[in-house]
Short mmCIF file of C-alpha atoms in Angstrom, two decimals:
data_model
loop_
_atom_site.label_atom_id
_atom_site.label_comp_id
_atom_site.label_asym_id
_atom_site.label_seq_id
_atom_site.Cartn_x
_atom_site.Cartn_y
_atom_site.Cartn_z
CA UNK A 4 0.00 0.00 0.00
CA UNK A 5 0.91 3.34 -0.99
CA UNK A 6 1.72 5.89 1.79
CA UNK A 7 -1.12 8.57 1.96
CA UNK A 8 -1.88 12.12 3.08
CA UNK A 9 -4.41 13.66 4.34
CA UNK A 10 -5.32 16.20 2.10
CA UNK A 11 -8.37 19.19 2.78
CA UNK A 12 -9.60 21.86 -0.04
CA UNK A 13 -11.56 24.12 1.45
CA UNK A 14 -12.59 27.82 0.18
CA UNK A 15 -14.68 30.60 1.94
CA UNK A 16 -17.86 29.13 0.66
CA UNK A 17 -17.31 25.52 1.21
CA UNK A 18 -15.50 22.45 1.49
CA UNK A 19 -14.43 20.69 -1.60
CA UNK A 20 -12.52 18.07 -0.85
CA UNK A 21 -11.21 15.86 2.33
CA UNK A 22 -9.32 12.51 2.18
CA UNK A 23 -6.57 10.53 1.88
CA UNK A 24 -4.01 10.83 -1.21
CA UNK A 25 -1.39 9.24 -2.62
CA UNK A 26 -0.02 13.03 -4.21
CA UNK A 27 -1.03 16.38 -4.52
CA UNK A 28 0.27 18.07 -7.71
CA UNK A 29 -0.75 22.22 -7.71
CA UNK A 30 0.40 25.04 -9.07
CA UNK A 31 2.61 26.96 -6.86
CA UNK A 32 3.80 30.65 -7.31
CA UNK A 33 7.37 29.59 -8.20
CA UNK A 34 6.11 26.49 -10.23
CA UNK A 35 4.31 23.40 -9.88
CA UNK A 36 4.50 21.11 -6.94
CA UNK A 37 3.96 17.82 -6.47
CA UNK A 38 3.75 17.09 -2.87
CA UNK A 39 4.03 12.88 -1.36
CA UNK A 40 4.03 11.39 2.05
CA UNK A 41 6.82 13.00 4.40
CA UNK A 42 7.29 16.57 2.19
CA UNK A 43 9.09 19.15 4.41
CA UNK A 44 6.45 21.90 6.00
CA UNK A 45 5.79 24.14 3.50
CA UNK A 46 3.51 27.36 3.13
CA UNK A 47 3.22 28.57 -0.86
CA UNK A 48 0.69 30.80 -2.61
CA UNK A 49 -1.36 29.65 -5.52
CA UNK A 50 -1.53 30.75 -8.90
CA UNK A 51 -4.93 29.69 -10.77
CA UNK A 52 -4.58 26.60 -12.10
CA UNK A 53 -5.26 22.96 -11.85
CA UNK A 54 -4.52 20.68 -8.82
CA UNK A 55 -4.84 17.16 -9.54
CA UNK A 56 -4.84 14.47 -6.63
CA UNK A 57 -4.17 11.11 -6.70
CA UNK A 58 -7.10 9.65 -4.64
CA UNK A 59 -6.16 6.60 -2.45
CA UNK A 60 -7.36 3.26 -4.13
CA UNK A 61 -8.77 4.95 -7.57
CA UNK A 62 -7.08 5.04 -10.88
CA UNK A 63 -8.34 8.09 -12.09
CA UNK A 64 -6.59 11.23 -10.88
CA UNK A 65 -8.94 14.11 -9.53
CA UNK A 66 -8.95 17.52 -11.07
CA UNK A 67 -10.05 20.78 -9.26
CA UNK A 68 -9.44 24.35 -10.79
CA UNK A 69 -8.34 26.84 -7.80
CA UNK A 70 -8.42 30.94 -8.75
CA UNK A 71 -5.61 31.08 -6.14
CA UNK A 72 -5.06 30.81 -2.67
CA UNK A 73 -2.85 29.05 -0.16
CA UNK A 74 -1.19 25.89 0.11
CA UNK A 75 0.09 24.55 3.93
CA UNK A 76 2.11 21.17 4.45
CA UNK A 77 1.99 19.86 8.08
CA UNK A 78 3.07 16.40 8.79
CA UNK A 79 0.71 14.39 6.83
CA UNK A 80 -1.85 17.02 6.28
CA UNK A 81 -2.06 19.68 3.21
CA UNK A 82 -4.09 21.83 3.43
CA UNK A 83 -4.88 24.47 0.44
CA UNK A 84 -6.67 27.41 1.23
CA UNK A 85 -8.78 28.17 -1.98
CA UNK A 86 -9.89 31.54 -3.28
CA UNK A 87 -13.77 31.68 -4.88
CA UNK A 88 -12.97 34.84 -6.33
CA UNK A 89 -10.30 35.94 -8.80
CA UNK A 90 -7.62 38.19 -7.16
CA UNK A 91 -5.23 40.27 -9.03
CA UNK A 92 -4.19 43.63 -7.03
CA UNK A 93 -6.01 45.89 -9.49
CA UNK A 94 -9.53 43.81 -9.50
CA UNK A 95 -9.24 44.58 -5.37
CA UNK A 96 -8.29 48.11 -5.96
CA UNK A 97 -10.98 48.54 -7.68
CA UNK A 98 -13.37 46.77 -5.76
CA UNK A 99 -11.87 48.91 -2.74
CA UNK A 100 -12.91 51.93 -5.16
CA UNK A 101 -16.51 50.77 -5.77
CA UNK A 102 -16.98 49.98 -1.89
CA UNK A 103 -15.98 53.75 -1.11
CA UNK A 104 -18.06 55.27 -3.98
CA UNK A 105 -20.51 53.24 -2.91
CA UNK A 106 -20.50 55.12 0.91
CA UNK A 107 -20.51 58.39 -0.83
CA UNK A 108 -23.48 57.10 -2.77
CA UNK A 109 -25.37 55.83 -0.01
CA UNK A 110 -24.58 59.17 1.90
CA UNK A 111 -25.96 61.49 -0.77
CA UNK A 112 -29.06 60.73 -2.47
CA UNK A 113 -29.42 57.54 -4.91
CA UNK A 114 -29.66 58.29 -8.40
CA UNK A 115 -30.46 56.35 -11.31
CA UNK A 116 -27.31 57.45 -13.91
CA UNK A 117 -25.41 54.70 -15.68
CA UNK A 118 -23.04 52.85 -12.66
CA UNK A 119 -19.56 53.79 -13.93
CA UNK A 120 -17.52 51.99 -11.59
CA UNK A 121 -19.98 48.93 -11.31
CA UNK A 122 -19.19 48.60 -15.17
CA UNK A 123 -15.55 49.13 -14.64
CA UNK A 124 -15.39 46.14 -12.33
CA UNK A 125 -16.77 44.35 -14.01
CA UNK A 126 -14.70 44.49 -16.79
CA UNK A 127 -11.12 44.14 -14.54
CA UNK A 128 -12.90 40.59 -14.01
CA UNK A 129 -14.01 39.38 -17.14
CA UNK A 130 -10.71 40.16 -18.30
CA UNK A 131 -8.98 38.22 -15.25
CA UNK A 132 -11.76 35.15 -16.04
CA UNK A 133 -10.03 35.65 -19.42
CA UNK A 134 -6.24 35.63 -18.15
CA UNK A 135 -7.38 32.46 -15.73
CA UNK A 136 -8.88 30.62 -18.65
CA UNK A 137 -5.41 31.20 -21.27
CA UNK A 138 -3.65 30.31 -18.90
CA UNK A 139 -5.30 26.21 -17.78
CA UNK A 140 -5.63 26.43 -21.49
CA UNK A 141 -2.09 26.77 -21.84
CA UNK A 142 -1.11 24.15 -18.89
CA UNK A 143 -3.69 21.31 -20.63
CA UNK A 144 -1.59 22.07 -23.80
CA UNK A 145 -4.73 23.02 -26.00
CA UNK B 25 -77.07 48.27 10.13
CA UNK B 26 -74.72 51.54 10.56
CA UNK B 27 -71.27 50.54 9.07
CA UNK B 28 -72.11 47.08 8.31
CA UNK B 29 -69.73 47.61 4.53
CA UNK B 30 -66.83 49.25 6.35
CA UNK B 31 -66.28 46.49 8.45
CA UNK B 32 -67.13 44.13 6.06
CA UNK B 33 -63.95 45.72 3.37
CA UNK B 34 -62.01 46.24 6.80
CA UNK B 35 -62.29 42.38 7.09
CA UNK B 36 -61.00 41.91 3.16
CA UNK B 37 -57.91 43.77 3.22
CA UNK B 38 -56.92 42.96 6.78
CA UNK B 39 -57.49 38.84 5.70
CA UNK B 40 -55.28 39.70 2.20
CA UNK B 41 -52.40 41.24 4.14
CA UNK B 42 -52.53 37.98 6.81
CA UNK B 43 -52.13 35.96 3.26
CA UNK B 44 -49.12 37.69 2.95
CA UNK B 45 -47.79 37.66 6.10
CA UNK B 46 -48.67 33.92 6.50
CA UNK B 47 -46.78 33.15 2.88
CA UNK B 48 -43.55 35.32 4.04
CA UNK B 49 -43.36 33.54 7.13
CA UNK B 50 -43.10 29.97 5.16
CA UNK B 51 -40.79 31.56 2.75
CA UNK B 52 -38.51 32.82 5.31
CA UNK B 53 -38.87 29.47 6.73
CA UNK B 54 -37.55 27.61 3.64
CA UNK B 55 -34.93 30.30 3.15
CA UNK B 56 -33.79 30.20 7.09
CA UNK B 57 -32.53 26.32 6.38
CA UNK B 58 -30.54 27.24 3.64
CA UNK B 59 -28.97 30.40 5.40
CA UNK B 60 -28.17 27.85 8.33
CA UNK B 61 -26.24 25.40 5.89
CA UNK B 62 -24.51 28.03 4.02
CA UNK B 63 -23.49 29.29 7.81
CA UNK B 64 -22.26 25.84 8.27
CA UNK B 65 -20.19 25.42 5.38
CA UNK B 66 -17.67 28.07 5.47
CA UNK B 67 -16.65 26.95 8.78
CA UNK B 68 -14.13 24.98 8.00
CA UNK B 69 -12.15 27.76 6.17
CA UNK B 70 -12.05 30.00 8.70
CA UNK B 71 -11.20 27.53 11.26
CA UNK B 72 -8.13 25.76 8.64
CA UNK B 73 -6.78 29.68 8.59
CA UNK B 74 -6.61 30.28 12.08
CA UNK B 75 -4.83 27.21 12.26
CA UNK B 76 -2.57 28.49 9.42
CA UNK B 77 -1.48 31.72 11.11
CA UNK B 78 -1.70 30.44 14.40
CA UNK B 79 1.47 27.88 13.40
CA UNK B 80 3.07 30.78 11.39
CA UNK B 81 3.08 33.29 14.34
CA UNK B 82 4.31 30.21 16.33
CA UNK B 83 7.26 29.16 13.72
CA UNK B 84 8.63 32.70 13.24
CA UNK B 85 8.19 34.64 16.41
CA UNK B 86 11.12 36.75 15.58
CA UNK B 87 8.74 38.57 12.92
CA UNK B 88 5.77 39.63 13.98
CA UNK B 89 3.18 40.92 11.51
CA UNK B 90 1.91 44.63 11.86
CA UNK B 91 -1.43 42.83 12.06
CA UNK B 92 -0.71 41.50 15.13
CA UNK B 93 0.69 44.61 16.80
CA UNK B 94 -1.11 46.54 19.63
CA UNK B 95 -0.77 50.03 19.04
CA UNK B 96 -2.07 53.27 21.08
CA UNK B 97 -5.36 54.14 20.19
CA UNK B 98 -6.19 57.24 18.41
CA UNK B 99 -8.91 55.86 15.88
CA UNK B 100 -10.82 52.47 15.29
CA UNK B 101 -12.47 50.98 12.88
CA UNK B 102 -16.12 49.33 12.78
CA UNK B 103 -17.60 46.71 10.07
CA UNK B 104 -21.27 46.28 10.90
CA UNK B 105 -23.03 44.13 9.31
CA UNK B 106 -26.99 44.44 8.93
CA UNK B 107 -29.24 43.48 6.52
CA UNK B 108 -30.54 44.58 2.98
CA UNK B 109 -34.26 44.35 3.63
CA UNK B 110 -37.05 45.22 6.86
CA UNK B 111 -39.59 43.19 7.84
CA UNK B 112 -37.78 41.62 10.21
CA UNK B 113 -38.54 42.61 13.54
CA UNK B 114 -36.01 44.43 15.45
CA UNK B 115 -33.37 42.31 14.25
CA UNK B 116 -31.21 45.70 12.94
CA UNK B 117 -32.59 47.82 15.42
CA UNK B 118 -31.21 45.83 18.54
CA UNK B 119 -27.48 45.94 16.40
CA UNK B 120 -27.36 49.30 15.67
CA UNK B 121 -28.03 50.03 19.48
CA UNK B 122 -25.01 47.78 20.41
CA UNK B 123 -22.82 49.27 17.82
CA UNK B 124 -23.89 52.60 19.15
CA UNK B 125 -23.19 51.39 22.43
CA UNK B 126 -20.12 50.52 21.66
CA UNK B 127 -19.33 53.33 19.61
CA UNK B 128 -19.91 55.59 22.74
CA UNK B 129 -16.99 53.65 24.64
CA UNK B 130 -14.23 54.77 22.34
CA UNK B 131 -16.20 58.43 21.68
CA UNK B 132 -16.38 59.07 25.21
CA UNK B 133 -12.41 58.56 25.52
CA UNK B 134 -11.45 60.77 22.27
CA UNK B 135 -10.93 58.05 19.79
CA UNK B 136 -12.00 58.57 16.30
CA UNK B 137 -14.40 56.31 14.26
CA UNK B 138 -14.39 54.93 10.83
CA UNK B 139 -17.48 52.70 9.84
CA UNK B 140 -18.17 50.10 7.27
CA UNK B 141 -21.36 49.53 6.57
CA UNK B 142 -22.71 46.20 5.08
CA UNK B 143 -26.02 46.37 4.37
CA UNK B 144 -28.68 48.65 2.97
CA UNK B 145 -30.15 49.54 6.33
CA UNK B 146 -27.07 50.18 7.88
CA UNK B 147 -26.43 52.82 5.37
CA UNK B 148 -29.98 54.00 5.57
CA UNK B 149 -29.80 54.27 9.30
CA UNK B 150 -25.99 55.85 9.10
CA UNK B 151 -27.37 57.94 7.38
CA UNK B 152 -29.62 59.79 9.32
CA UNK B 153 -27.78 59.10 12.65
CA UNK B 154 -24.25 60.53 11.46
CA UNK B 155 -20.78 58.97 11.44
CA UNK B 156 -17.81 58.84 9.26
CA UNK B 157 -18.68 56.17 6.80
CA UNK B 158 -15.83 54.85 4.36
CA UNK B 159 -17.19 51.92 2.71
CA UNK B 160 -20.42 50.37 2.25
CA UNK B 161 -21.62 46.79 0.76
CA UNK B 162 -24.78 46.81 -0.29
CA UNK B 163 -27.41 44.09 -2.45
CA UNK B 164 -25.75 41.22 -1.45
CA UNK B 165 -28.50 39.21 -1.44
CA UNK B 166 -29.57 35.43 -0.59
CA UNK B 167 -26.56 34.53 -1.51
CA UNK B 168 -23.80 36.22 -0.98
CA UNK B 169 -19.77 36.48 -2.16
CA UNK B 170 -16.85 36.57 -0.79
CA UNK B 171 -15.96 38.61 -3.95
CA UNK B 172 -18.69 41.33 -3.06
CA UNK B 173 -17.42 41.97 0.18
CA UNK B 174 -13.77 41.90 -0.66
CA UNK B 175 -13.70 45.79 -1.74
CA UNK B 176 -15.19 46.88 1.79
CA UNK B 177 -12.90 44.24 3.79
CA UNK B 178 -9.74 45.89 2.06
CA UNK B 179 -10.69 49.76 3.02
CA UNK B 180 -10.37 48.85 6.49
CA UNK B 181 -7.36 46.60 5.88
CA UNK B 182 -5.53 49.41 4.04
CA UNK B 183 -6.71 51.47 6.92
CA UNK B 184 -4.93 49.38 9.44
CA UNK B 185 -1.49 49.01 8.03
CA UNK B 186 -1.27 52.84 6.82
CA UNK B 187 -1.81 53.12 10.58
CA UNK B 188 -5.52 55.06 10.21
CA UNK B 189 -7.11 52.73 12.44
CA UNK B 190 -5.60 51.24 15.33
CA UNK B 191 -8.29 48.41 16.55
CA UNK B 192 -10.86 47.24 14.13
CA UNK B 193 -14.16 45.40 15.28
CA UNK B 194 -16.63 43.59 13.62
CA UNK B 195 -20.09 43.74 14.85
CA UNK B 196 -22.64 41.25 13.22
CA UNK B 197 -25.82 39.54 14.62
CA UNK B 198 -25.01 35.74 16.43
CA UNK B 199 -27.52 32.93 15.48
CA UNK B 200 -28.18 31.27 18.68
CA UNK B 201 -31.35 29.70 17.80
CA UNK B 202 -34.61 29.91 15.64
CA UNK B 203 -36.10 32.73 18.54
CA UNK B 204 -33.30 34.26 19.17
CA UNK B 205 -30.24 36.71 17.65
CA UNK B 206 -28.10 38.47 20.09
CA UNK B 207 -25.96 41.22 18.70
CA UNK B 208 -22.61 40.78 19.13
CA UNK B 209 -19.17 43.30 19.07
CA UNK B 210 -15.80 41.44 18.32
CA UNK B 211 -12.14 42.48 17.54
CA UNK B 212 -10.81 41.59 14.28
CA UNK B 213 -7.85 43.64 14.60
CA UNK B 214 -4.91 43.31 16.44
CA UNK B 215 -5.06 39.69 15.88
CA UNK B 216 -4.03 37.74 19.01
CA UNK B 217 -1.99 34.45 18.38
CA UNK B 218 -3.16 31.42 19.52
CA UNK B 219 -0.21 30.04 21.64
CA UNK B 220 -0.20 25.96 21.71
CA UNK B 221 2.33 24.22 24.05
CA UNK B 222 2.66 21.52 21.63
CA UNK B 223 4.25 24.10 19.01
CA UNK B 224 6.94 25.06 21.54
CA UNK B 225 9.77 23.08 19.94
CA UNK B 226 11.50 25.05 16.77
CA UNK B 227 10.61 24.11 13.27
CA UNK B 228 9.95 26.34 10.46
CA UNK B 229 8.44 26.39 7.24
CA UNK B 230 9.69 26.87 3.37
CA UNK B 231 8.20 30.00 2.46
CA UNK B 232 7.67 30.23 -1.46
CA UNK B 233 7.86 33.12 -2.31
CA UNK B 234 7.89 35.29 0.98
CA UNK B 235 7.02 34.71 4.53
CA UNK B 236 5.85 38.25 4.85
CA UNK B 237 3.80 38.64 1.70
CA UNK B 238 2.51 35.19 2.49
CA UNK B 239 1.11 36.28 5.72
CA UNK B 240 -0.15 39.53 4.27
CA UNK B 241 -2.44 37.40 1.98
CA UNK B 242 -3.57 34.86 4.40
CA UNK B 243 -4.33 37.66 6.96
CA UNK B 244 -6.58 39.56 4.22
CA UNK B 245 -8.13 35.91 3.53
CA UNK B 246 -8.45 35.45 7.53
CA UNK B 247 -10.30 38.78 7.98
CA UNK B 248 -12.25 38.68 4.90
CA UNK B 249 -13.34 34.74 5.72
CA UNK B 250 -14.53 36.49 9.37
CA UNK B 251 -16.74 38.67 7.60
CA UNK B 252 -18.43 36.78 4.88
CA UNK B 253 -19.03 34.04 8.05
CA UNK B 254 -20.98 37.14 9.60
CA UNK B 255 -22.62 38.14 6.84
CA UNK B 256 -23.80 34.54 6.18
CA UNK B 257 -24.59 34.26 10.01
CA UNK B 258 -26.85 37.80 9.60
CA UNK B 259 -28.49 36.15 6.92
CA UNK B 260 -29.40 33.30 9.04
CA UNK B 261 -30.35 35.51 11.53
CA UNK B 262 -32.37 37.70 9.46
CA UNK B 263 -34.59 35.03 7.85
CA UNK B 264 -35.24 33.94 11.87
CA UNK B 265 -36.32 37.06 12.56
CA UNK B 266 -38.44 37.49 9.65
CA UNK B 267 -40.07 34.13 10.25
CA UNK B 268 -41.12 35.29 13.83
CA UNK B 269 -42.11 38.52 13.01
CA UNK B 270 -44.23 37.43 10.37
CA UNK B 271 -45.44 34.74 12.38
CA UNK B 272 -46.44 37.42 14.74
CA UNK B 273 -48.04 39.70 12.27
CA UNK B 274 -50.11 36.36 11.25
CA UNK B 275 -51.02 35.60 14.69
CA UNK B 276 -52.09 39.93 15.30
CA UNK B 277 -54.38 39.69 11.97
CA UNK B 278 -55.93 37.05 13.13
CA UNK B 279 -57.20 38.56 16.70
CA UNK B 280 -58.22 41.89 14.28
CA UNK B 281 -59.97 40.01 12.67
CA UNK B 282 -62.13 37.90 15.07
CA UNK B 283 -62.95 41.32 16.91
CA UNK B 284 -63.64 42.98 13.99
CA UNK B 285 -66.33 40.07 13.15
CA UNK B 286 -67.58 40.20 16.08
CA UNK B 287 -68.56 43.86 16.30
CA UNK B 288 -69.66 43.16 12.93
CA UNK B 289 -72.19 40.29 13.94
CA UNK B 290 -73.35 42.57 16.94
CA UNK B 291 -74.04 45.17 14.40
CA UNK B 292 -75.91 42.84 11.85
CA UNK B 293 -78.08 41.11 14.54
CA UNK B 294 -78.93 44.89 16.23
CA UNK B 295 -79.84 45.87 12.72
CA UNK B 296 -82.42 43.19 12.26
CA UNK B 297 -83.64 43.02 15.87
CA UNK B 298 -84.04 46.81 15.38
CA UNK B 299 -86.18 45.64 11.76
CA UNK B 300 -88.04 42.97 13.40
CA UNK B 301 -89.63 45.43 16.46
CA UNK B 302 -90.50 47.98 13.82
CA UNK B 303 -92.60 45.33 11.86
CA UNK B 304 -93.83 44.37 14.59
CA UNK B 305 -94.90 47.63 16.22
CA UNK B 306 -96.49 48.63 12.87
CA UNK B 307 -98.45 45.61 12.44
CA UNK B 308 -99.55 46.50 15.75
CA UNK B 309 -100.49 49.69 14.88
CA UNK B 310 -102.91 48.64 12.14
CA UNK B 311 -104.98 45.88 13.95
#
């Protein structure tokens, strides 16, 4: 029998996955990791992309897409931290933007003029979605 | 039979509003189970995070994050989280007193106060009772995002390390149970490390890329995760509170109406008694 891991995906929203593994292979900011019984603890951040586990006693690997987050190695635990959202410092900036605008707005009287920075937002995440989805494209080799 | 019609429409629009009531109540019902399970849910993140810091304030104590820093106090920071929509007893009204209450504390000693507001009746109620207000979240609906909320989450974070605010707190409504919500004020901010005896012995981790960019992320994640579990948990409470106030409302229509048949039986059976001895006192008149 293989040696396992215990391995936990959880985001904000929800848990996506708990159990044993054989490997966890993610996408790490300074490359791609695959990760076995007895790695050395290890804290990383995410890029969006593709981690694939090995599930204890099945042939076919698992695939989940994360939009980020954080990966943790304990002693036979990894844990990775998912993001639900796509974060890229300008998306947040503006989303900081909208959240202030959005005081001044609630302040001062509502009115019913085309939503500049709603639009705006919108946009910085449609093209991230865009950026995300070139770049899995890229990693499958499509 | 004096007002016999009034009481009679009275009746009709006082049983159509009950139908209402009595539909929002099982809609809130429905809704209430599904706030509870999306309450449950993000539990483990939060909890996995804590755990996450918690070992990285452990394994580096040498650095320690301005997050976790106690400062003097010259200004703090509230989010308070309410709800987008009434009808639901005095669910918002009871926070906004504890917020106020709270508020006093640090007015009273000359510290400053910058408010989030999440929530259109936060911002409604802001509004008319003054306060320095530098981010609001508003129409997050049944189901909300941790992307909606990040904007608000990061005004206050920016805040903190540009050394605005010195304490930030984070007051939300608790679900208890079905009857009742207490309001509740917590610190978010300075974050105080769990210490665990069994962590004691020196080990590290391999930071890639950074351990202090690292932490800034997971500590934006941390604080954010705190807030969408309120905001889920206000949701939860709100659909309680609807449920019982409509309940309530249900229940009061009910009792208006009985009385109101009532008085509107007395009036139909004086009318006819009154008919019946004027028949009979002119058929006594002729014979």
């Amino acid at each position: 029998m293989a040696m396992t891991i215990h391995c936990d995906i959880v985001s904000a929203e929800q848990e996506i996955f708990s159990g044993l593994v054989e490997v966890v292979i993610a996408t790490g900011a300074l490359g791609d990791l695959g990760i076995y019984y007895g790695h050395a603890p290890l804290l990383t951040s995410l890029i969006p992309g593709p981690v694939r586990l090995r599930v204890e006693g099945e042939e076919e690997e698992q695939v989940y897409y994360v939009s980020g987050g954080y990966l943790e190695v304990q002693p036979g635990v990894v844990s990775i931290l998912a993001d639900t959202a796509l974060r890229a410092g300008d998306v947040d900036e503006a989303a900081a933007l909208e959240a202030q605008k959005e005081a001044e707005q609630a302040l001062a009287n509502q009115s019913a003029d085309f939503d500049y920075t709603r639009a705006a937002t919108q946009l910085a995440e449609a093209a991230a979605q865009l950026r995300t989805l070139q770049q899995i494209r890229k990693k499958l080799g499509q | 039979m004096a007002g016999g019609k009034e009481i009679r429409t009275q009746i009709g629009s006082i049983k159509s509003t009950q139908k209402i009531t009595s539909a929002m109540e099982m809609v809130a019902a429905s809704k209430m189970r599904k706030a509870q399970e999306r309450m449950q849910l993000g539990k483990p993140y939060s909890q996995r995070i804590r755990q996450v810091i918690g070992h990285v304030a452990n394994a580096t104590p040498e650095y320690k994050h301005k997050f976790m820093q106690e400062r003097d106090v010259k200004r703090v920071g509230f989010i308070i989280v309410s709800s987008d929509r009434g009808l639901c007893g005095g669910l918002n009204i009871n926070l906004f007193k504890a917020s106020i209450k709270a508020m006093k504390q640090w007015h009273d000693s000359n510290v400053e106060i910058d408010l989030c507001l999440v929530g259109a009746k936060a911002a409604a109620f802001f509004k008319s009772y003054g306060g320095n207000v530098i981010a609001a979240i508003r129409d997050l609906g049944e189901t909300p995002d941790v992307a909606d909320l990040i904007g608000g989450v990061k005004v206050m974070l920016d805040g903190f390390s540009e050394g605005k605010i010195d304490k930030l707190f984070l007051v939300g409504n608790e679900f208890i149970n079905t009857m009742t919500q207490n309001p509740g004020v917590s610190q978010l901010l300075p974050l105080e490390a769990e210490q665990s005896e069994d962590m004691k012995h020196h080990w590290d981790y391999i930071y890639e890329p950074d351990a202090r960019d690292l932490l800034d992320g997971l500590f934006a994640r941390y604080i954010e995760s705190q807030v969408y579990q309120a905001v889920v948990e206000n949701g939860a409470c709100e659909q309680a509170a609807r449920m019982l106030a409509m309940k309530n409302a249900t229940d009061n229509a009910g009792d208006l109406i009985d009385g109101l048949e009532l008085i509107y039986n007395k009036a139909r059976q004086a009318s006819i008694t009154q008919e019946l001895s004027e028949i009979v006192s002119g058929a006594s008149a002729i014979s």
